[in-house]
XYZ file of C-alpha atoms in Angstrom:
344
model
C 21.371 24.458 -2.732
C 18.854 24.805 -0.364
C 19.719 23.962 3.249
C 15.835 23.496 4.711
C 13.234 21.290 3.292
C 9.527 21.497 3.761
C 7.873 18.625 5.592
C 4.592 16.978 6.911
C 5.575 16.374 10.734
C 3.038 15.541 13.589
C 4.363 16.197 17.058
C 2.849 12.720 18.530
C 0.908 9.907 16.613
C -2.605 10.143 18.075
C -4.386 12.392 15.996
C -4.662 13.347 12.116
C -5.284 17.260 12.772
C -1.721 17.225 14.505
C 0.104 16.835 11.278
C 1.475 20.270 10.353
C 4.016 21.427 7.159
C 6.970 23.083 8.993
C 10.300 24.343 7.428
C 13.563 22.596 8.936
C 17.318 22.379 8.593
C 18.760 19.924 6.458
C 20.743 17.592 8.371
C 24.058 16.028 6.953
C 23.719 13.409 4.564
C 25.057 10.349 5.568
C 27.837 8.711 4.045
C 25.942 5.762 2.662
C 23.264 6.994 1.606
C 21.591 9.507 -1.327
C 19.842 12.760 -1.616
C 16.518 12.894 -3.975
C 14.718 16.359 -4.468
C 11.066 15.165 -4.031
C 8.533 15.141 -6.888
C 5.976 13.347 -5.718
C 4.288 11.176 -2.471
C 2.367 8.373 -2.411
C -0.032 8.181 0.166
C -1.313 4.304 2.046
C -3.804 3.378 4.779
C -0.244 2.808 6.994
C 0.161 6.946 6.994
C -3.182 7.282 8.355
C -2.483 4.374 10.965
C 0.473 5.786 11.891
C -1.066 8.923 12.689
C -4.018 7.637 14.685
C -1.593 5.495 16.766
C -2.912 2.573 15.595
C 0.306 0.948 13.790
C 2.447 -1.480 15.457
C 5.367 0.835 13.525
C 4.585 3.953 14.298
C 7.725 5.890 15.193
C 7.702 7.619 19.073
C 7.258 11.167 19.887
C 7.504 13.757 16.651
C 7.887 11.590 13.047
C 6.934 12.792 9.556
C 5.028 10.209 8.137
C 4.663 8.393 4.429
C 6.769 5.305 2.853
C 7.171 6.283 -0.577
C 8.099 8.837 -3.248
C 9.801 10.107 -6.778
C 11.979 12.705 -7.473
C 15.420 13.652 -8.502
C 19.025 12.701 -7.252
C 20.550 15.532 -6.125
C 23.703 14.040 -4.318
C 24.821 10.932 -2.963
C 27.316 10.404 -0.339
C 30.681 10.071 -0.120
C 30.641 6.612 1.007
C 27.520 5.058 -1.438
C 27.904 2.064 -3.642
C 25.139 2.722 -6.069
C 25.106 3.094 -10.156
C 22.923 6.172 -9.751
C 24.235 9.492 -10.445
C 22.896 13.392 -9.686
C 19.691 14.103 -12.209
C 18.594 10.407 -12.036
C 14.793 10.168 -11.537
C 13.979 7.713 -9.216
C 11.163 6.448 -7.218
C 11.679 4.759 -3.685
C 11.087 3.420 -0.051
C 11.237 4.988 3.184
C 10.505 4.077 6.215
C 8.722 6.948 7.302
C 9.634 10.455 6.390
C 8.421 10.180 2.831
C 5.934 13.610 2.917
C 8.738 16.340 2.838
C 10.604 18.319 -0.002
C 13.415 16.012 0.357
C 15.062 12.634 1.522
C 17.992 10.777 2.499
C 17.638 7.372 2.198
C 19.876 4.332 1.085
C 20.581 3.919 -2.673
C 19.177 0.200 -2.725
C 15.695 1.424 -1.553
C 15.204 3.672 -5.495
C 15.118 2.607 -8.712
C 15.293 4.172 -12.056
C 11.792 5.325 -13.514
C 11.208 3.872 -16.392
C 11.148 6.240 -19.478
C 8.118 8.220 -19.920
C 6.132 7.505 -16.482
C 5.360 10.750 -14.584
C 6.671 11.556 -10.788
C 3.071 10.663 -9.810
C 2.796 7.745 -11.299
C 6.421 6.662 -9.974
C 5.307 7.757 -6.570
C 2.558 5.307 -6.808
C 4.930 2.375 -7.594
C 6.551 0.924 -5.236
C 4.889 0.070 -2.117
C 1.071 -1.092 -3.469
C 3.481 -3.043 -6.186
C 5.610 -4.586 -3.626
C 2.528 -5.391 -0.719
C 0.605 -7.434 -4.312
C 3.842 -9.329 -5.289
C 4.796 -10.447 -2.200
C 1.271 -11.694 -1.476
C 0.450 -13.259 -4.591
C 4.027 -14.911 -4.945
C 5.805 -15.680 -1.986
C 2.699 -15.870 0.253
C -0.473 -16.951 -1.933
C 1.505 -19.014 -3.924
C -0.869 -18.180 -7.007
C -0.172 -20.371 -10.286
C -1.068 -19.540 -13.925
C -5.094 -20.696 -14.491
C -5.665 -20.566 -10.451
C -8.594 -18.130 -9.536
C -8.551 -15.285 -7.294
C -10.050 -13.411 -5.317
C -9.110 -9.188 -4.659
C -10.742 -7.423 -2.344
C -10.625 -3.548 -2.935
C -9.508 -4.144 -6.446
C -10.287 -0.477 -7.676
C -7.624 0.656 -4.847
C -3.784 1.194 -5.110
C -2.459 -2.405 -4.191
C -5.704 -4.497 -5.367
C -5.329 -3.032 -9.277
C -2.091 -3.889 -9.147
C -2.559 -7.403 -8.040
C -5.458 -6.967 -10.276
C -2.914 -6.432 -13.010
C -0.097 -9.012 -11.648
C -2.957 -11.625 -11.858
C -3.294 -10.937 -15.277
C 0.069 -10.761 -16.304
C 1.110 -14.341 -14.437
C -2.226 -15.868 -16.701
C -4.611 -16.362 -13.146
C -7.583 -15.707 -13.332
C -8.409 -12.243 -10.773
C -12.102 -11.493 -9.548
C -11.954 -8.230 -8.321
C -14.581 -6.884 -5.501
C -15.246 -3.198 -5.118
C -17.979 -0.737 -3.241
C -19.763 0.732 -6.013
C -20.816 0.452 -9.682
C -18.209 3.517 -10.787
C -15.587 1.520 -9.414
C -16.892 -2.030 -11.609
C -17.263 0.034 -14.330
C -13.572 1.970 -14.033
C -11.973 -1.681 -14.224
C -14.185 -2.661 -16.514
C -12.847 -0.370 -18.818
C -9.061 -1.660 -17.925
C -10.556 -4.740 -19.355
C -11.477 -6.652 -15.809
C -14.660 -8.422 -16.082
C -15.398 -10.411 -12.970
C -16.230 -8.186 -10.428
C -18.864 -7.801 -7.572
C -19.878 -5.112 -6.024
C -20.269 -5.759 -2.426
C -23.615 -6.079 -1.139
C -25.223 -7.100 2.186
C -24.984 -10.824 1.684
C -21.300 -11.337 0.274
C -20.913 -14.774 0.516
C -23.751 -15.479 -1.742
C -22.251 -13.018 -4.714
C -19.342 -14.833 -4.398
C -20.898 -18.159 -4.540
C -22.667 -16.924 -7.525
C -19.765 -15.471 -9.519
C -17.309 -18.788 -8.741
C -20.346 -20.652 -10.531
C -18.493 -24.450 -8.994
C -15.228 -23.226 -9.602
C -12.298 -23.474 -7.051
C -11.265 -20.154 -5.744
C -7.326 -20.908 -4.843
C -6.166 -17.595 -2.999
C -7.491 -14.842 -1.115
C -6.223 -10.856 -1.310
C -8.016 -8.997 1.932
C -6.799 -5.671 3.246
C -10.823 -5.121 4.554
C -11.398 -7.676 7.425
C -14.129 -8.095 9.215
C -17.554 -10.377 7.791
C -16.318 -9.905 4.439
C -12.852 -11.590 5.182
C -14.794 -14.563 6.780
C -16.729 -15.234 3.842
C -13.737 -15.187 1.542
C -12.140 -17.756 3.819
C -15.113 -20.031 3.604
C -15.214 -19.737 -0.203
C -11.644 -20.951 -0.615
C -11.030 -24.400 -1.959
C -9.287 -27.020 -0.443
C -5.690 -25.492 -0.198
C -6.138 -22.469 -0.683
C -5.129 -19.395 1.046
C -6.418 -16.033 2.645
C -3.092 -13.687 2.472
C -4.160 -10.651 4.795
C -2.257 -7.458 4.646
C -4.591 -4.970 6.346
C -7.996 -4.237 8.484
C -9.681 -1.025 6.224
C -12.978 -1.638 8.237
C -10.224 -0.531 11.233
C -9.903 3.009 9.525
C -10.598 5.678 11.830
C -10.976 9.646 11.357
C -8.960 12.103 13.125
C -8.489 10.202 15.506
C -9.394 6.642 17.451
C -12.408 5.888 18.042
C -12.028 3.024 20.861
C -15.230 2.285 21.393
C -15.803 1.496 17.791
C -12.381 0.083 17.687
C -13.075 -1.988 20.781
C -15.999 -3.720 19.002
C -14.415 -4.688 15.589
C -11.713 -6.093 17.665
C -14.095 -8.608 19.535
C -15.861 -9.418 15.878
C -12.485 -9.725 14.418
C -11.977 -12.699 12.098
C -10.419 -16.127 14.468
C -9.280 -18.859 12.471
C -8.851 -22.344 14.124
C -5.783 -24.028 13.430
C -7.149 -27.618 13.679
C -10.146 -26.309 11.324
C -7.495 -25.567 8.956
C -5.437 -28.789 9.199
C -8.765 -30.506 8.176
C -10.495 -28.202 5.743
C -6.859 -27.859 4.188
C -7.034 -24.427 3.537
C -4.524 -21.551 5.325
C -3.811 -18.070 6.607
C -1.202 -15.622 6.394
C -0.896 -12.090 7.177
C 2.112 -9.690 6.727
C 2.808 -5.657 7.227
C 5.266 -4.536 4.732
C 7.387 -2.566 7.237
C 9.635 -5.262 7.873
C 10.748 -5.533 4.636
C 13.070 -2.684 5.318
C 15.555 -5.016 7.443
C 14.853 -7.353 4.882
C 17.475 -6.185 2.240
C 17.636 -8.967 -0.056
C 13.943 -9.627 0.360
C 13.320 -5.954 -0.640
C 15.486 -6.412 -3.557
C 14.202 -9.468 -4.595
C 10.071 -8.694 -4.481
C 11.362 -4.490 -6.217
C 13.372 -6.305 -8.929
C 10.103 -9.010 -9.253
C 7.898 -6.083 -9.380
C 9.151 -4.228 -11.906
C 10.479 -7.202 -14.090
C 6.722 -7.332 -14.991
C 6.416 -5.261 -17.002
C 3.274 -3.561 -15.881
C 2.441 -0.479 -17.472
C 2.265 2.829 -15.371
C 0.542 2.616 -12.076
C -3.291 4.664 -12.101
C -2.871 7.927 -10.526
C -6.592 8.580 -9.413
C -6.152 11.637 -7.236
C -3.440 14.355 -7.723
C -3.211 17.134 -4.706
C -0.800 19.755 -3.893
C 2.680 18.864 -0.912
C 0.584 21.554 0.377
C -3.132 19.702 0.514
C -1.773 16.570 2.731
C -5.132 17.095 5.091
C -7.020 17.073 2.213
C -5.419 14.065 0.130
C -5.472 12.040 3.324
C -9.313 12.386 3.950
C -9.674 11.555 -0.001
C -7.813 7.933 0.761
C -9.653 7.673 4.191
C -12.997 8.226 2.353
C -13.099 4.704 0.634
C -13.918 6.685 -2.557
C -10.787 6.917 -3.785
C -9.922 4.976 -7.336
C -6.304 3.876 -7.681
C -3.511 5.879 -6.029
C -3.778 8.795 -3.810
C -0.537 11.492 -4.614
C 0.887 14.220 -3.430
C 2.645 16.436 -6.188
C 5.446 18.776 -5.260
C 5.709 22.235 -6.845
C 5.425 21.768 -10.664
C 6.675 18.173 -11.021
C 6.724 17.223 -14.535
């Protein structure tokens, strides 16, 4: 058994270019944890924000980015309470550390992969599913028949949210940035899609055609978010899980970030009382401290019986920088994944 692992490590947050592939010794396995030989890693915008120092949960000093993975259980801690066994194919979550060929995690943060799923599909499931499920159920309180607007509907979280809404009998309206993404979603059976233009507010009103909008799932921010909130019907909920408009290049452009921050949406609670609309926002990283909620959400996501996530872009483990740039560009469709060796 190998006594070392490869990992993408940055000496400190501040620039994506600080990320380097290193080989490092494996630490002794904690008694209450399991070791997973990683076969695929899912990429998230949180990775970019952490690497550039714009994520509030970014670790101090040197760290390995990455929040989700899939692989094979290679070792069990002496006191690990689990029905998982060595050799099981699993997907899981980790509070940073995913960009590595081996990870040690609490067993309750892993689940067996469904039959027939590839490792890439397994790595694409946990974070985007937890995000979409929590936003739509616990916060959005979406009910069958309700209209829900999903921004970036062809992305990892957006596509999973569209599928979840369809599964529970709600009516998803997706927004995308290009005609090619609209065509992609149409091929999956989604037909209420808006290609965002200069006057998104007018586009949205035309699409609604007088129907009440009950919820919005937004990870973009800015003017798009403002116009979406204005379109909500009474009792409508805006659920915010990210701010893609702040996505930096190799390192933050602090002048641009300051300008966007000053222009950010602001909501007056007195106006919200009068219009009977609400705004909720969350950061998924804190779920790692709420095990009961984590379990319920992960089981709820898996229990919907959705098809395997769409993996739109696969890169070799050694191509982390190319994969990050693909995600950062805003042109990706579905999930961006790193594959370790001959994964399948």
